[in-house]
PDB file of C-alpha atoms in Angstrom:
ATOM      1  CA  MET I  30     164.976 160.801 116.219  1.00 60.00           C
ATOM      2  CA  ASP I  31     162.762 160.399 113.155  1.00 76.00           C
ATOM      3  CA  ARG I  32     160.589 157.353 113.770  1.00 83.00           C
ATOM      4  CA  VAL I  33     159.905 156.806 110.069  1.00 83.00           C
ATOM      5  CA  ILE I  34     163.634 156.582 109.340  1.00 86.00           C
ATOM      6  CA  ALA I  35     164.106 154.382 112.413  1.00 89.00           C
ATOM      7  CA  ALA I  36     161.401 152.031 111.111  1.00 90.00           C
ATOM      8  CA  GLN I  37     163.101 151.912 107.697  1.00 89.00           C
ATOM      9  CA  VAL I  38     166.419 151.069 109.358  1.00 91.00           C
ATOM     10  CA  PHE I  39     164.812 148.333 111.462  1.00 93.00           C
ATOM     11  CA  ILE I  40     163.154 146.718 108.423  1.00 92.00           C
ATOM     12  CA  ASP I  41     166.401 146.858 106.438  1.00 90.00           C
ATOM     13  CA  VAL I  42     168.438 145.273 109.244  1.00 92.00           C
ATOM     14  CA  ALA I  43     165.762 142.569 109.573  1.00 92.00           C
ATOM     15  CA  GLU I  44     166.256 141.820 105.861  1.00 89.00           C
ATOM     16  CA  SER I  45     170.035 142.127 105.637  1.00 89.00           C
ATOM     17  CA  ARG I  46     170.916 140.638 109.049  1.00 90.00           C
ATOM     18  CA  SER I  47     173.829 143.075 109.120  1.00 91.00           C
ATOM     19  CA  PHE I  48     174.275 146.572 110.549  1.00 91.00           C
ATOM     20  CA  SER I  49     177.201 147.150 108.164  1.00 89.00           C
ATOM     21  CA  ARG I  50     175.191 146.111 105.107  1.00 87.00           C
ATOM     22  CA  THR I  51     172.276 148.340 106.126  1.00 89.00           C
ATOM     23  CA  SER I  52     174.721 151.187 106.636  1.00 87.00           C
ATOM     24  CA  GLU I  53     175.936 150.788 103.027  1.00 85.00           C
ATOM     25  CA  ARG I  54     172.463 150.348 101.551  1.00 82.00           C
ATOM     26  CA  LEU I  55     170.922 153.321 103.357  1.00 83.00           C
ATOM     27  CA  ALA I  56     174.032 155.509 102.980  1.00 78.00           C
ATOM     28  CA  MET I  57     174.402 156.224 106.693  1.00 83.00           C
ATOM     29  CA  SER I  58     177.154 155.477 109.182  1.00 86.00           C
ATOM     30  CA  ARG I  59     177.140 152.229 111.140  1.00 88.00           C
ATOM     31  CA  PRO I  60     176.942 154.091 114.496  1.00 89.00           C
ATOM     32  CA  MET I  61     173.838 155.890 113.183  1.00 89.00           C
ATOM     33  CA  VAL I  62     172.241 152.539 112.288  1.00 91.00           C
ATOM     34  CA  THR I  63     172.978 151.357 115.830  1.00 92.00           C
ATOM     35  CA  ARG I  64     171.418 154.523 117.279  1.00 91.00           C
ATOM     36  CA  TYR I  65     168.228 154.104 115.251  1.00 91.00           C
ATOM     37  CA  ILE I  66     167.855 150.478 116.362  1.00 94.00           C
ATOM     38  CA  ALA I  67     168.478 151.488 119.976  1.00 92.00           C
ATOM     39  CA  ALA I  68     165.829 154.200 119.626  1.00 91.00           C
ATOM     40  CA  MET I  69     163.332 151.680 118.224  1.00 92.00           C
ATOM     41  CA  GLU I  70     163.991 149.320 121.118  1.00 92.00           C
ATOM     42  CA  ASP I  71     163.572 152.184 123.580  1.00 91.00           C
ATOM     43  CA  TRP I  72     160.251 153.276 122.008  1.00 90.00           C
ATOM     44  CA  LEU I  73     158.861 149.742 121.853  1.00 91.00           C
ATOM     45  CA  LYS I  74     160.309 148.668 125.238  1.00 92.00           C
ATOM     46  CA  VAL I  75     161.557 145.358 123.763  1.00 92.00           C
ATOM     47  CA  ARG I  76     164.818 143.931 122.470  1.00 93.00           C
ATOM     48  CA  LEU I  77     164.494 143.535 118.689  1.00 94.00           C
ATOM     49  CA  PHE I  78     167.690 141.657 117.763  1.00 93.00           C
ATOM     50  CA  HIS I  79     169.981 138.977 119.103  1.00 91.00           C
ATOM     51  CA  ARG I  80     173.503 140.238 118.430  1.00 85.00           C
ATOM     52  CA  THR I  81     176.727 138.239 118.411  1.00 81.00           C
ATOM     53  CA  THR I  82     180.107 138.926 116.808  1.00 74.00           C
ATOM     54  CA  ARG I  83     179.128 136.714 113.856  1.00 77.00           C
ATOM     55  CA  LYS I  84     175.445 137.240 113.200  1.00 83.00           C
ATOM     56  CA  ILE I  85     172.307 139.212 113.930  1.00 89.00           C
ATOM     57  CA  SER I  86     168.851 137.672 114.179  1.00 91.00           C
ATOM     58  CA  LEU I  87     165.414 138.870 115.196  1.00 93.00           C
ATOM     59  CA  THR I  88     164.171 138.114 118.679  1.00 93.00           C
ATOM     60  CA  SER I  89     160.679 136.690 119.032  1.00 91.00           C
ATOM     61  CA  ALA I  90     159.526 140.213 119.932  1.00 91.00           C
ATOM     62  CA  GLY I  91     161.286 141.562 116.843  1.00 91.00           C
ATOM     63  CA  GLU I  92     159.533 138.988 114.668  1.00 91.00           C
ATOM     64  CA  ALA I  93     156.193 139.967 116.199  1.00 90.00           C
ATOM     65  CA  CYS I  94     156.829 143.682 115.611  1.00 91.00           C
ATOM     66  CA  LEU I  95     158.155 143.391 112.058  1.00 92.00           C
ATOM     67  CA  LYS I  96     154.865 142.999 110.185  1.00 88.00           C
ATOM     68  CA  ASP I  97     153.143 145.753 112.184  1.00 90.00           C
ATOM     69  CA  ILE I  98     156.035 148.142 111.576  1.00 91.00           C
ATOM     70  CA  GLU I  99     155.981 147.362 107.841  1.00 88.00           C
ATOM     71  CA  GLN I 100     152.256 148.124 107.747  1.00 86.00           C
ATOM     72  CA  TRP I 101     152.736 151.313 109.766  1.00 86.00           C
ATOM     73  CA  LEU I 102     155.494 152.462 107.415  1.00 82.00           C
ATOM     74  CA  GLU I 103     153.287 151.780 104.392  1.00 79.00           C
ATOM     75  CA  GLN I 104     150.482 153.823 105.977  1.00 78.00           C
ATOM     76  CA  ALA I 105     152.934 156.663 106.609  1.00 74.00           C
ATOM     77  CA  ASP I 106     153.978 156.527 102.956  1.00 68.00           C
ATOM     78  CA  ASN I 107     150.341 156.598 101.826  1.00 66.00           C
ATOM     79  CA  ILE I 108     149.639 159.634 104.008  1.00 64.00           C
ATOM     80  CA  THR I 109     152.641 161.405 102.485  1.00 59.00           C
ATOM     81  CA  THR I 110     151.332 160.590  99.014  1.00 57.00           C
ATOM     82  CA  LEU I 111     147.860 161.964  99.835  1.00 54.00           C
ATOM     83  CA  ALA I 112     149.426 165.116 101.241  1.00 52.00           C
ATOM     84  CA  ASN I 113     151.169 165.722  97.930  1.00 55.00           C
ATOM     85  CA  THR I 114     148.406 167.800  96.357  1.00 49.00           C
ATOM     86  CA  SER I 115     150.239 168.102  93.041  1.00 55.00           C
ATOM     87  CA  GLY I 116     150.146 164.322  92.646  1.00 64.00           C
ATOM     88  CA  GLU I 117     153.543 164.515  90.935  1.00 80.00           C
ATOM     89  CA  LEU I 118     155.787 161.467  91.215  1.00 85.00           C
ATOM     90  CA  SER I 119     159.389 161.976  92.284  1.00 83.00           C
ATOM     91  CA  GLY I 120     162.456 160.202  93.583  1.00 85.00           C
ATOM     92  CA  LEU I 121     164.973 157.617  92.402  1.00 89.00           C
ATOM     93  CA  LEU I 122     163.934 154.222  91.014  1.00 92.00           C
ATOM     94  CA  ARG I 123     166.432 151.379  90.671  1.00 91.00           C
ATOM     95  CA  ILE I 124     165.575 148.837  87.968  1.00 94.00           C
ATOM     96  CA  THR I 125     167.248 145.672  86.710  1.00 94.00           C
ATOM     97  CA  ALA I 126     166.607 143.764  83.471  1.00 95.00           C
ATOM     98  CA  SER I 127     168.413 141.521  81.008  1.00 94.00           C
ATOM     99  CA  VAL I 128     170.795 143.202  78.575  1.00 94.00           C
ATOM    100  CA  SER I 129     168.841 142.285  75.438  1.00 94.00           C
ATOM    101  CA  PHE I 130     165.432 143.272  76.833  1.00 95.00           C
ATOM    102  CA  GLY I 131     166.905 146.443  78.279  1.00 94.00           C
ATOM    103  CA  TYR I 132     168.321 147.606  74.959  1.00 92.00           C
ATOM    104  CA  SER I 133     165.434 146.644  72.716  1.00 92.00           C
ATOM    105  CA  GLN I 134     162.311 147.205  74.842  1.00 94.00           C
ATOM    106  CA  LEU I 135     163.010 148.854  78.180  1.00 95.00           C
ATOM    107  CA  MET I 136     164.851 151.958  76.949  1.00 95.00           C
ATOM    108  CA  PRO I 137     162.023 153.352  74.769  1.00 93.00           C
ATOM    109  CA  ALA I 138     159.463 152.541  77.472  1.00 95.00           C
ATOM    110  CA  ILE I 139     161.551 154.294  80.131  1.00 96.00           C
ATOM    111  CA  GLN I 140     162.050 157.308  77.884  1.00 95.00           C
ATOM    112  CA  SER I 141     158.316 157.926  77.565  1.00 94.00           C
ATOM    113  CA  PHE I 142     157.818 157.373  81.321  1.00 96.00           C
ATOM    114  CA  MET I 143     160.434 160.005  82.178  1.00 95.00           C
ATOM    115  CA  VAL I 144     158.843 162.511  79.805  1.00 94.00           C
ATOM    116  CA  GLN I 145     155.573 162.040  81.710  1.00 93.00           C
ATOM    117  CA  HIS I 146     157.266 162.251  85.141  1.00 93.00           C
ATOM    118  CA  PRO I 147     160.132 164.786  85.027  1.00 93.00           C
ATOM    119  CA  GLN I 148     160.789 164.597  88.791  1.00 91.00           C
ATOM    120  CA  VAL I 149     161.619 160.860  88.654  1.00 92.00           C
ATOM    121  CA  SER I 150     165.212 159.658  88.251  1.00 93.00           C
ATOM    122  CA  ILE I 151     166.026 156.098  87.169  1.00 94.00           C
ATOM    123  CA  ASP I 152     169.105 153.937  87.747  1.00 93.00           C
ATOM    124  CA  ILE I 153     169.177 150.888  85.435  1.00 94.00           C
ATOM    125  CA  ASP I 154     171.268 147.767  86.013  1.00 92.00           C
ATOM    126  CA  LEU I 155     171.396 145.520  82.928  1.00 94.00           C
ATOM    127  CA  GLU I 156     172.627 141.974  83.542  1.00 89.00           C
ATOM    128  CA  ASP I 157     171.502 138.490  82.588  1.00 85.00           C
ATOM    129  CA  SER I 158     172.382 136.917  85.935  1.00 79.00           C
ATOM    130  CA  THR I 159     169.790 137.117  88.694  1.00 77.00           C
ATOM    131  CA  ALA I 160     170.400 140.128  90.919  1.00 73.00           C
ATOM    132  CA  ASP I 161     169.729 140.131  94.661  1.00 77.00           C
ATOM    133  CA  LEU I 162     167.107 142.869  94.916  1.00 78.00           C
ATOM    134  CA  ILE I 163     167.659 143.456  98.611  1.00 69.00           C
ATOM    135  CA  GLU I 164     171.454 143.432  98.393  1.00 71.00           C
ATOM    136  CA  LYS I 165     171.491 145.881  95.477  1.00 76.00           C
ATOM    137  CA  ARG I 166     168.536 147.950  96.712  1.00 78.00           C
ATOM    138  CA  ILE I 167     166.622 147.273  93.500  1.00 86.00           C
ATOM    139  CA  ASP I 168     163.059 148.604  93.404  1.00 88.00           C
ATOM    140  CA  LEU I 169     161.902 146.645  90.363  1.00 92.00           C
ATOM    141  CA  ALA I 170     163.227 143.658  88.414  1.00 93.00           C
ATOM    142  CA  LEU I 171     162.027 142.753  84.924  1.00 95.00           C
ATOM    143  CA  ARG I 172     162.624 139.066  84.323  1.00 93.00           C
ATOM    144  CA  ILE I 173     161.676 136.659  81.564  1.00 92.00           C
ATOM    145  CA  ALA I 174     160.817 133.232  82.948  1.00 86.00           C
ATOM    146  CA  SER I 175     158.251 130.467  83.085  1.00 81.00           C
ATOM    147  CA  ASP I 176     158.133 130.688  86.886  1.00 78.00           C
ATOM    148  CA  PRO I 177     159.359 133.708  88.863  1.00 71.00           C
ATOM    149  CA  ASP I 178     161.470 133.570  92.002  1.00 71.00           C
ATOM    150  CA  PRO I 179     159.046 132.442  94.760  1.00 71.00           C
ATOM    151  CA  GLN I 180     160.753 134.789  97.224  1.00 69.00           C
ATOM    152  CA  LEU I 181     159.635 137.790  95.170  1.00 76.00           C
ATOM    153  CA  ILE I 182     156.210 139.184  94.413  1.00 80.00           C
ATOM    154  CA  GLY I 183     154.921 140.924  91.331  1.00 81.00           C
ATOM    155  CA  LYS I 184     152.900 140.356  88.185  1.00 88.00           C
ATOM    156  CA  PRO I 185     153.279 139.214  84.572  1.00 93.00           C
ATOM    157  CA  ILE I 186     153.131 142.292  82.340  1.00 95.00           C
ATOM    158  CA  ALA I 187     153.622 140.712  78.894  1.00 96.00           C
ATOM    159  CA  VAL I 188     154.134 137.418  77.074  1.00 95.00           C
ATOM    160  CA  CYS I 189     157.523 136.632  75.562  1.00 95.00           C
ATOM    161  CA  GLU I 190     157.210 134.454  72.467  1.00 96.00           C
ATOM    162  CA  SER I 191     160.220 132.659  70.978  1.00 96.00           C
ATOM    163  CA  VAL I 192     161.213 131.284  67.582  1.00 98.00           C
ATOM    164  CA  LEU I 193     163.790 128.864  66.212  1.00 98.00           C
ATOM    165  CA  VAL I 194     166.205 130.702  63.934  1.00 98.00           C
ATOM    166  CA  VAL I 195     169.225 129.856  61.790  1.00 98.00           C
ATOM    167  CA  SER I 196     171.339 131.734  59.270  1.00 98.00           C
ATOM    168  CA  PRO I 197     170.572 130.869  55.615  1.00 98.00           C
ATOM    169  CA  ALA I 198     174.272 130.109  55.034  1.00 97.00           C
ATOM    170  CA  TYR I 199     174.500 127.581  57.880  1.00 97.00           C
ATOM    171  CA  LEU I 200     171.209 125.952  56.879  1.00 96.00           C
ATOM    172  CA  ALA I 201     172.260 125.546  53.227  1.00 95.00           C
ATOM    173  CA  LYS I 202     175.595 124.031  54.232  1.00 94.00           C
ATOM    174  CA  ALA I 203     174.141 121.664  56.862  1.00 94.00           C
ATOM    175  CA  ARG I 204     171.388 120.413  54.550  1.00 91.00           C
ATOM    176  CA  LYS I 205     173.992 118.874  52.245  1.00 92.00           C
ATOM    177  CA  THR I 206     175.129 116.394  54.892  1.00 92.00           C
ATOM    178  CA  LEU I 207     172.307 116.288  57.457  1.00 91.00           C
ATOM    179  CA  GLY I 208     169.221 116.644  55.270  1.00 90.00           C
ATOM    180  CA  GLU I 209     166.135 118.772  55.738  1.00 91.00           C
ATOM    181  CA  ILE I 210     164.750 119.747  59.141  1.00 94.00           C
ATOM    182  CA  GLN I 211     161.146 118.575  58.915  1.00 94.00           C
ATOM    183  CA  HIS I 212     160.450 117.689  62.553  1.00 96.00           C
ATOM    184  CA  PRO I 213     161.796 118.893  65.923  1.00 97.00           C
ATOM    185  CA  ARG I 214     163.575 115.558  66.410  1.00 96.00           C
ATOM    186  CA  ASP I 215     165.785 116.420  63.422  1.00 95.00           C
ATOM    187  CA  LEU I 216     167.349 119.193  65.531  1.00 96.00           C
ATOM    188  CA  ILE I 217     169.319 116.575  67.468  1.00 94.00           C
ATOM    189  CA  ASN I 218     171.619 116.144  64.452  1.00 91.00           C
ATOM    190  CA  TYR I 219     172.371 119.855  64.071  1.00 95.00           C
ATOM    191  CA  GLU I 220     174.654 122.280  65.895  1.00 95.00           C
ATOM    192  CA  CYS I 221     172.536 124.275  68.331  1.00 97.00           C
ATOM    193  CA  LEU I 222     173.454 127.279  70.445  1.00 97.00           C
ATOM    194  CA  GLY I 223     172.447 127.282  74.105  1.00 95.00           C
ATOM    195  CA  TYR I 224     171.465 130.022  76.518  1.00 92.00           C
ATOM    196  CA  LYS I 225     173.714 129.429  79.505  1.00 88.00           C
ATOM    197  CA  ASN I 226     171.316 130.770  82.137  1.00 77.00           C
ATOM    198  CA  PHE I 227     168.774 128.020  81.450  1.00 75.00           C
ATOM    199  CA  GLU I 228     169.175 124.960  83.656  1.00 65.00           C
ATOM    200  CA  SER I 229     169.101 122.527  80.728  1.00 78.00           C
ATOM    201  CA  HIS I 230     169.213 122.636  76.948  1.00 89.00           C
ATOM    202  CA  ILE I 231     165.856 121.043  76.276  1.00 93.00           C
ATOM    203  CA  TRP I 232     163.658 122.852  73.786  1.00 95.00           C
ATOM    204  CA  HIS I 233     159.909 122.417  74.324  1.00 95.00           C
ATOM    205  CA  LEU I 234     157.842 122.734  71.127  1.00 97.00           C
ATOM    206  CA  SER I 235     154.171 122.214  70.351  1.00 97.00           C
ATOM    207  CA  GLN I 236     151.948 121.932  67.281  1.00 95.00           C
ATOM    208  CA  ASN I 237     148.216 121.692  67.902  1.00 91.00           C
ATOM    209  CA  GLU I 238     148.005 118.814  70.416  1.00 88.00           C
ATOM    210  CA  GLN I 239     151.498 117.460  69.736  1.00 94.00           C
ATOM    211  CA  PHE I 240     154.322 118.181  72.162  1.00 95.00           C
ATOM    212  CA  GLU I 241     158.032 117.539  71.779  1.00 96.00           C
ATOM    213  CA  SER I 242     160.881 118.078  74.242  1.00 95.00           C
ATOM    214  CA  ILE I 243     164.180 117.972  72.381  1.00 95.00           C
ATOM    215  CA  PRO I 244     167.551 117.614  74.185  1.00 94.00           C
ATOM    216  CA  VAL I 245     169.644 119.614  71.722  1.00 94.00           C
ATOM    217  CA  ASN I 246     173.396 119.390  71.176  1.00 89.00           C
ATOM    218  CA  CYS I 247     174.948 122.679  72.335  1.00 94.00           C
ATOM    219  CA  ARG I 248     178.695 122.862  71.801  1.00 93.00           C
ATOM    220  CA  VAL I 249     178.491 126.617  72.363  1.00 95.00           C
ATOM    221  CA  THR I 250     176.582 128.179  75.270  1.00 95.00           C
ATOM    222  CA  ILE I 251     176.365 131.913  75.911  1.00 95.00           C
ATOM    223  CA  ASN I 252     175.005 133.791  78.918  1.00 91.00           C
ATOM    224  CA  GLU I 253     173.574 136.775  77.003  1.00 93.00           C
ATOM    225  CA  SER I 254     170.900 136.764  74.300  1.00 93.00           C
ATOM    226  CA  THR I 255     172.339 139.535  72.118  1.00 94.00           C
ATOM    227  CA  ALA I 256     175.640 137.659  71.805  1.00 96.00           C
ATOM    228  CA  LEU I 257     173.684 134.455  71.170  1.00 97.00           C
ATOM    229  CA  ILE I 258     171.779 135.925  68.235  1.00 97.00           C
ATOM    230  CA  HIS I 259     174.994 137.302  66.746  1.00 97.00           C
ATOM    231  CA  ALA I 260     176.518 133.827  66.958  1.00 98.00           C
ATOM    232  CA  THR I 261     173.460 132.613  65.046  1.00 98.00           C
ATOM    233  CA  LEU I 262     173.873 135.363  62.441  1.00 98.00           C
ATOM    234  CA  ASN I 263     177.498 134.290  62.015  1.00 97.00           C
ATOM    235  CA  GLY I 264     176.428 130.766  61.084  1.00 97.00           C
ATOM    236  CA  MET I 265     177.476 128.965  64.256  1.00 97.00           C
ATOM    237  CA  GLY I 266     174.219 127.022  64.593  1.00 97.00           C
ATOM    238  CA  ILE I 267     170.509 127.087  65.419  1.00 98.00           C
ATOM    239  CA  SER I 268     169.190 129.035  68.391  1.00 98.00           C
ATOM    240  CA  LEU I 269     165.957 129.660  70.257  1.00 97.00           C
ATOM    241  CA  GLN I 270     165.401 133.409  70.389  1.00 97.00           C
ATOM    242  CA  PRO I 271     162.806 135.817  71.798  1.00 96.00           C
ATOM    243  CA  THR I 272     160.803 137.419  69.017  1.00 97.00           C
ATOM    244  CA  TYR I 273     161.707 140.895  70.277  1.00 95.00           C
ATOM    245  CA  LEU I 274     165.267 140.135  69.111  1.00 96.00           C
ATOM    246  CA  ALA I 275     164.709 137.787  66.173  1.00 97.00           C
ATOM    247  CA  ASN I 276     161.850 139.405  64.213  1.00 96.00           C
ATOM    248  CA  ARG I 277     164.012 142.194  62.835  1.00 95.00           C
ATOM    249  CA  TYR I 278     166.555 139.784  61.353  1.00 98.00           C
ATOM    250  CA  ILE I 279     163.849 137.475  59.991  1.00 98.00           C
ATOM    251  CA  LYS I 280     162.247 140.430  58.160  1.00 97.00           C
ATOM    252  CA  GLU I 281     165.645 141.439  56.765  1.00 97.00           C
ATOM    253  CA  GLY I 282     166.283 137.893  55.529  1.00 98.00           C
ATOM    254  CA  ARG I 283     169.398 137.522  57.668  1.00 98.00           C
ATOM    255  CA  LEU I 284     167.796 134.740  59.718  1.00 98.00           C
ATOM    256  CA  HIS I 285     165.469 131.948  58.653  1.00 98.00           C
ATOM    257  CA  HIS I 286     162.466 131.071  60.840  1.00 98.00           C
ATOM    258  CA  LEU I 287     162.837 127.333  61.298  1.00 98.00           C
ATOM    259  CA  LEU I 288     159.857 124.990  61.797  1.00 98.00           C
ATOM    260  CA  PRO I 289     157.347 127.881  61.950  1.00 97.00           C
ATOM    261  CA  GLU I 290     154.466 125.450  62.499  1.00 97.00           C
ATOM    262  CA  TRP I 291     156.069 124.360  65.791  1.00 97.00           C
ATOM    263  CA  LYS I 292     155.698 126.886  68.613  1.00 97.00           C
ATOM    264  CA  PRO I 293     158.258 127.097  71.430  1.00 96.00           C
ATOM    265  CA  LYS I 294     156.912 127.376  74.953  1.00 92.00           C
ATOM    266  CA  ASP I 295     155.928 130.942  75.834  1.00 93.00           C
ATOM    267  CA  LEU I 296     157.604 132.695  78.740  1.00 93.00           C
ATOM    268  CA  SER I 297     156.256 135.615  80.755  1.00 94.00           C
ATOM    269  CA  ILE I 298     157.826 138.990  81.378  1.00 95.00           C
ATOM    270  CA  TYR I 299     157.450 139.626  85.105  1.00 94.00           C
ATOM    271  CA  ALA I 300     157.678 142.872  87.039  1.00 94.00           C
ATOM    272  CA  LEU I 301     159.051 141.730  90.388  1.00 90.00           C
ATOM    273  CA  TYR I 302     159.923 143.397  93.663  1.00 85.00           C
ATOM    274  CA  SER I 303     160.947 142.306  97.120  1.00 74.00           C
ATOM    275  CA  SER I 304     158.068 141.121  99.306  1.00 54.00           C
ATOM    276  CA  ARG I 305     159.590 142.922 102.274  1.00 52.00           C
ATOM    277  CA  LYS I 306     159.347 146.367 100.736  1.00 51.00           C
ATOM    278  CA  HIS I 307     156.198 148.424 100.362  1.00 60.00           C
ATOM    279  CA  LEU I 308     155.634 149.531  96.801  1.00 72.00           C
ATOM    280  CA  SER I 309     156.038 153.261  96.240  1.00 79.00           C
ATOM    281  CA  PRO I 310     153.624 155.185  94.005  1.00 85.00           C
ATOM    282  CA  SER I 311     156.451 155.683  91.498  1.00 89.00           C
ATOM    283  CA  VAL I 312     157.095 151.945  91.202  1.00 90.00           C
ATOM    284  CA  ARG I 313     153.372 151.229  90.852  1.00 89.00           C
ATOM    285  CA  ALA I 314     153.124 153.861  88.125  1.00 93.00           C
ATOM    286  CA  LEU I 315     156.132 152.425  86.294  1.00 95.00           C
ATOM    287  CA  ILE I 316     154.714 148.881  86.358  1.00 95.00           C
ATOM    288  CA  ASP I 317     151.418 150.139  84.904  1.00 94.00           C
ATOM    289  CA  HIS I 318     153.279 152.166  82.290  1.00 96.00           C
ATOM    290  CA  LEU I 319     155.422 149.203  81.199  1.00 96.00           C
ATOM    291  CA  GLU I 320     152.398 146.928  80.927  1.00 96.00           C
ATOM    292  CA  ASN I 321     150.532 149.469  78.786  1.00 95.00           C
ATOM    293  CA  TYR I 322     153.586 150.291  76.674  1.00 95.00           C
ATOM    294  CA  LEU I 323     154.374 146.653  75.858  1.00 95.00           C
ATOM    295  CA  ALA I 324     150.732 146.007  74.955  1.00 94.00           C
ATOM    296  CA  ALA I 325     150.726 149.011  72.600  1.00 92.00           C
ATOM    297  CA  HIS I 326     154.111 148.224  71.010  1.00 89.00           C
ATOM    298  CA  PRO I 327     154.131 144.529  70.044  1.00 83.00           C
ATOM    299  CA  TRP I 328     157.382 143.314  68.619  1.00 80.00           C
TER     300      TRP I 328
END
C-alpha cells in the first residue's frame, strides 16, 4: 500500500478521532481507512489507536509517532515539488471567508491568481460563522478579527479599518429630538445596529490619546455585514462598518461618515490554516498573492 497515503490517513484520523469522518473527508471507504491504519501499525510495529465502540484516541506510541510522520509527509511533499521541473502549481484549494469580504475583495484577487495559475482549482465557502477547517477540509480561512483562533496558525495579511456611518435621512430626523452627535458618548442615545457575531456591542474609539468604549443600544443585530450596511442605508440606525464596504456609499453621498476624528479600533485580516496540516506550495502562493493584491488595491 502507498505509504504516503497511509500517512495522510493516519494524520487525518488523529485529527478527526473518527474512521467514518476520515472516510468522508478523504473520499475513501471506511474499510479502506481501516486497512491503511492497519498497514501503518504493521510497518511501525506499534498500535497507534485505542479503539472502542464510542471513541478513538491515540496511544502513547501513536502520539510519539504523529509529529515525526507529519514531518516525513511534509518532506515527501517538498520532494514532489522539487521534482516538478515546470514549477507549475496545480490542485484544488478550499477557501473560506466572510460573505462581504468574499464579494468585495476576495473575488477579484482570486480571479487574478487563477489567471496566473491555470492548473489550480478553487472551492470557496462564504459564511460569516466560524467554519471548522478540519471538519470541512478547508485549506485556508480568511478572517477579520483582533485576535485569531489560537488553535490555528497563519499571518495577518492586511489591516481592516472601520468607520461609523449613518444615512443622511436618519441623521436629519434623529437630530431634531436627540441633538447633534459631537462625542462618542452621544451614540448611547441613538439607534445603533449591531454585528451579531461580535461577543458584545461595545464600540472602541480613539482620538489622539483619548479612548472611549461605548456600550451602544442595538435593537437590531445582524450576522452578516452586507445586510447590516443595507439596514444602515435604509435609515434603521448607525453602524460600524469596514471601509471596504462603506467607502463606496460615503463617496456617493448615501452614507454620512460620523465622528471622522474618532477612529474605531483596527482589525486584522488573517490568512489562517490548521496547525496539523502542512502547507502546500499552492496555499503558500495564494497567501503571498492575497497579501500583495490587498496592498496594491487599497479600498
